[in-house]
mmCIF file of C-alpha atoms in Angstrom:
data_model
loop_
_atom_site.group_PDB
_atom_site.id
_atom_site.type_symbol
_atom_site.label_atom_id
_atom_site.label_comp_id
_atom_site.label_asym_id
_atom_site.label_seq_id
_atom_site.Cartn_x
_atom_site.Cartn_y
_atom_site.Cartn_z
ATOM 1 C CA ARG A 215 58.289 102.168 109.542
ATOM 2 C CA THR A 216 58.562 103.616 106.659
ATOM 3 C CA PRO A 217 56.586 106.969 106.266
ATOM 4 C CA GLY A 218 54.345 106.972 102.504
ATOM 5 C CA ARG A 219 56.257 109.349 99.813
ATOM 6 C CA ARG A 220 55.117 112.776 98.925
ATOM 7 C CA SER A 221 54.825 113.538 95.098
ATOM 8 C CA ALA A 222 52.525 116.106 93.115
ATOM 9 C CA SER A 223 49.849 114.338 91.038
ATOM 10 C CA THR A 224 48.266 115.315 87.289
ATOM 11 C CA THR A 225 46.178 117.736 88.795
ATOM 12 C CA GLY A 226 48.980 119.241 90.483
ATOM 13 C CA ARG A 227 47.270 118.192 94.047
ATOM 14 C CA MET A 228 49.969 116.550 96.614
ATOM 15 C CA THR A 229 49.410 112.861 96.936
ATOM 16 C CA THR A 230 51.258 110.009 99.356
ATOM 17 C CA GLU A 231 52.093 107.562 97.679
ATOM 18 C CA PRO A 232 52.436 104.174 99.572
ATOM 19 C CA PRO A 233 55.965 103.452 100.981
ATOM 20 C CA LEU A 234 58.424 101.157 98.977
ATOM 21 C CA LYS A 235 58.882 97.839 100.484
ATOM 22 C CA LYS A 236 62.925 97.552 100.925
ATOM 23 C CA ALA A 237 63.599 94.328 98.271
ATOM 24 C CA ARG A 238 64.974 91.774 100.249
ATOM 25 C CA LEU A 239 68.087 90.653 98.578
ATOM 26 C CA SER A 240 69.940 87.862 99.464
ATOM 27 C CA MET A 241 71.840 86.555 96.454
ATOM 28 C CA ASN A 242 75.625 86.539 96.954
ATOM 29 C CA ILE A 243 78.796 85.179 95.082
ATOM 30 C CA ASP A 244 80.981 85.660 97.804
ATOM 31 C CA HIS A 245 82.663 81.773 97.829
ATOM 32 C CA VAL A 246 83.474 82.591 94.104
ATOM 33 C CA VAL A 247 84.842 86.047 94.597
ATOM 34 C CA LYS A 248 87.479 87.793 96.949
ATOM 35 C CA LYS A 249 87.028 89.637 100.066
ATOM 36 C CA GLU A 250 87.781 92.983 98.274
ATOM 37 C CA PHE A 251 85.269 91.826 95.130
ATOM 38 C CA GLN A 252 82.354 90.941 97.303
ATOM 39 C CA GLY A 253 79.555 92.830 97.194
ATOM 40 C CA LYS A 254 80.080 94.161 93.540
ATOM 41 C CA THR A 255 77.492 94.241 91.088
ATOM 42 C CA PHE A 256 78.136 91.555 88.277
ATOM 43 C CA HIS A 257 78.707 94.781 85.683
ATOM 44 C CA GLU A 258 81.870 95.818 88.461
ATOM 45 C CA LEU A 259 82.791 92.140 88.530
ATOM 46 C CA GLN A 260 83.104 91.505 84.963
ATOM 47 C CA SER A 261 85.893 94.292 84.872
ATOM 48 C CA ALA A 262 87.857 92.725 87.976
ATOM 49 C CA PRO A 263 91.409 91.707 87.034
ATOM 50 C CA LEU A 264 91.462 87.803 87.029
ATOM 51 C CA HIS A 265 92.901 87.337 91.239
ATOM 52 C CA GLY A 266 89.887 88.985 91.820
ATOM 53 C CA LEU A 267 88.265 85.324 91.462
ATOM 54 C CA HIS A 268 88.559 83.294 94.709
ATOM 55 C CA GLY A 269 91.977 80.866 93.938
ATOM 56 C CA ILE A 270 93.783 82.547 91.519
ATOM 57 C CA ALA A 271 96.691 84.968 92.826
ATOM 58 C CA ALA A 272 97.473 87.854 92.355
ATOM 59 C CA TRP A 273 100.571 86.948 89.127
ATOM 60 C CA SER A 274 97.629 84.968 87.224
ATOM 61 C CA ASP A 275 97.441 88.641 86.009
ATOM 62 C CA GLU A 276 100.726 88.892 84.334
ATOM 63 C CA VAL A 277 100.005 85.542 82.595
ATOM 64 C CA GLY A 278 96.610 86.544 81.925
ATOM 65 C CA ASN A 279 97.726 89.419 80.093
ATOM 66 C CA LYS A 280 100.180 87.199 77.371
ATOM 67 C CA LEU A 281 97.268 85.546 77.008
ATOM 68 C CA LYS A 282 95.285 88.530 75.829
ATOM 69 C CA ILE A 283 92.859 87.818 79.155
ATOM 70 C CA ARG A 284 92.852 90.769 80.955
ATOM 71 C CA SER A 285 89.400 90.528 83.081
ATOM 72 C CA VAL A 286 86.814 88.175 84.315
ATOM 73 C CA ARG A 287 84.585 88.975 81.399
ATOM 74 C CA ASP A 288 87.808 88.415 78.786
ATOM 75 C CA LEU A 289 88.141 85.459 80.399
ATOM 76 C CA GLY A 290 84.357 84.455 80.312
ATOM 77 C CA HIS A 291 84.153 85.301 76.385
ATOM 78 C CA TRP A 292 87.734 83.872 75.587
ATOM 79 C CA ARG A 293 86.609 81.524 72.757
ATOM 80 C CA PHE A 294 89.458 78.678 73.491
ATOM 81 C CA PHE A 295 88.293 78.329 76.817
ATOM 82 C CA LEU A 296 84.559 77.873 75.417
ATOM 83 C CA ARG A 297 85.037 75.663 72.681
ATOM 84 C CA ALA A 298 87.226 73.814 75.327
ATOM 85 C CA GLN A 299 84.183 73.783 77.710
ATOM 86 C CA ALA A 300 82.032 72.670 74.866
ATOM 87 C CA MET A 301 84.516 69.787 73.893
ATOM 88 C CA VAL A 302 83.921 68.332 77.898
ATOM 89 C CA ARG A 303 81.080 68.691 78.036
ATOM 90 C CA LEU A 304 79.964 67.602 74.775
ATOM 91 C CA ALA A 305 82.075 64.187 75.270
ATOM 92 C CA GLU A 306 80.246 63.121 78.270
ATOM 93 C CA GLU A 307 76.856 62.220 75.319
ATOM 94 C CA GLU A 308 79.497 60.734 72.799
ATOM 95 C CA ILE A 309 78.795 57.401 72.369
ATOM 96 C CA GLU A 310 82.122 55.494 71.346
ATOM 97 C CA GLY A 311 82.204 53.488 67.589
ATOM 98 C CA HIS A 312 78.780 55.033 67.132
ATOM 99 C CA ARG A 313 79.573 57.617 64.280
ATOM 100 C CA SER A 314 77.061 57.262 61.429
ATOM 101 C CA ARG A 315 78.897 57.329 58.197
ATOM 102 C CA THR A 316 76.957 60.048 56.790
ATOM 103 C CA SER A 317 76.869 61.806 59.816
ATOM 104 C CA LYS A 318 78.560 65.434 59.129
ATOM 105 C CA LEU A 319 79.245 66.544 62.670
ATOM 106 C CA ASN A 320 82.642 67.832 63.142
ATOM 107 C CA ALA A 321 84.755 70.507 64.834
ATOM 108 C CA ASN A 322 87.142 70.609 62.233
ATOM 109 C CA LYS A 323 87.246 74.878 62.364
ATOM 110 C CA ALA A 324 87.670 74.592 66.017
ATOM 111 C CA LEU A 325 91.484 72.523 65.686
ATOM 112 C CA ASP A 326 94.338 72.295 63.847
ATOM 113 C CA LYS A 327 94.303 70.293 60.374
ATOM 114 C CA GLU A 328 96.207 67.685 62.400
ATOM 115 C CA HIS A 329 93.416 66.992 64.542
ATOM 116 C CA GLU A 330 90.532 67.285 63.045
ATOM 117 C CA GLY A 331 88.093 63.709 62.623
ATOM 118 C CA LYS A 332 89.248 62.164 66.353
ATOM 119 C CA SER A 333 86.827 61.309 69.009
ATOM 120 C CA LEU A 334 85.777 64.277 71.527
ATOM 121 C CA GLN A 335 87.436 62.250 74.287
ATOM 122 C CA GLU A 336 90.946 61.701 72.076
ATOM 123 C CA ILE A 337 90.768 66.244 71.711
ATOM 124 C CA LEU A 338 90.349 66.231 75.144
ATOM 125 C CA ASP A 339 93.414 64.758 75.113
ATOM 126 C CA LEU A 340 95.442 66.618 72.996
ATOM 127 C CA PRO A 341 97.106 70.263 74.285
ATOM 128 C CA PRO A 342 95.351 73.507 74.321
ATOM 129 C CA SER A 343 97.237 74.152 71.047
ATOM 130 C CA ALA A 344 95.082 71.939 69.441
ATOM 131 C CA LEU A 345 92.777 74.399 69.079
ATOM 132 C CA ARG A 346 92.957 76.666 66.226
ATOM 133 C CA GLY A 347 94.195 79.902 66.655
ATOM 134 C CA LEU A 348 96.246 79.134 69.990
ATOM 135 C CA ALA A 349 100.034 79.190 69.988
ATOM 136 C CA GLY A 350 102.228 76.438 71.226
ATOM 137 C CA GLN A 351 103.717 79.063 73.398
ATOM 138 C CA ALA A 352 99.973 79.007 75.004
ATOM 139 C CA ASP A 353 100.718 75.851 76.132
ATOM 140 C CA GLU A 354 103.479 76.689 78.358
ATOM 141 C CA LEU A 355 101.454 79.907 79.789
ATOM 142 C CA LEU A 356 98.373 78.040 80.140
ATOM 143 C CA ARG A 357 100.906 74.965 82.396
ATOM 144 C CA ALA A 358 100.826 77.739 85.124
ATOM 145 C CA PHE A 359 96.859 77.207 85.568
ATOM 146 C CA HIS A 360 97.012 73.522 85.146
ATOM 147 C CA ALA A 361 95.940 73.354 81.900
ATOM 148 C CA VAL A 362 97.854 70.744 80.130
ATOM 149 C CA SER A 363 95.097 70.114 77.894
ATOM 150 C CA THR A 364 91.970 70.790 76.392
ATOM 151 C CA SER A 365 89.848 69.519 79.170
ATOM 152 C CA TRP A 366 91.214 72.178 81.415
#
């Protein structure tokens, strides 16, 4: 049993406060991170190198650097990944051939000009470099991660 803490009250007299309860924490993501990163806070993990994630080898850090992805935080905020992820999720809801003639919905600002007007299903089969702002050399780098299309 933990004894109570003593502190000064507003009148200057010492009072005994009830003991603080120990938090029963069970949250963990140990299956997502490598052993050396287990037990770290989320704040600490976002600064971890890519290889801190389970299933990602140390050589991935070098490839990530070439893509300007130097940490777990960078990966989570990488605009090309976020765009691709959104297209994958939205493609699940797309109804083939059901686009209204008056629809203005498009992903034009996310794609190179030559791919504008394609359905989400068609976009998912394109190489990553089809995403506007991602150079063709990125296709080769991303192939190291087995990412050969925008559907990663």
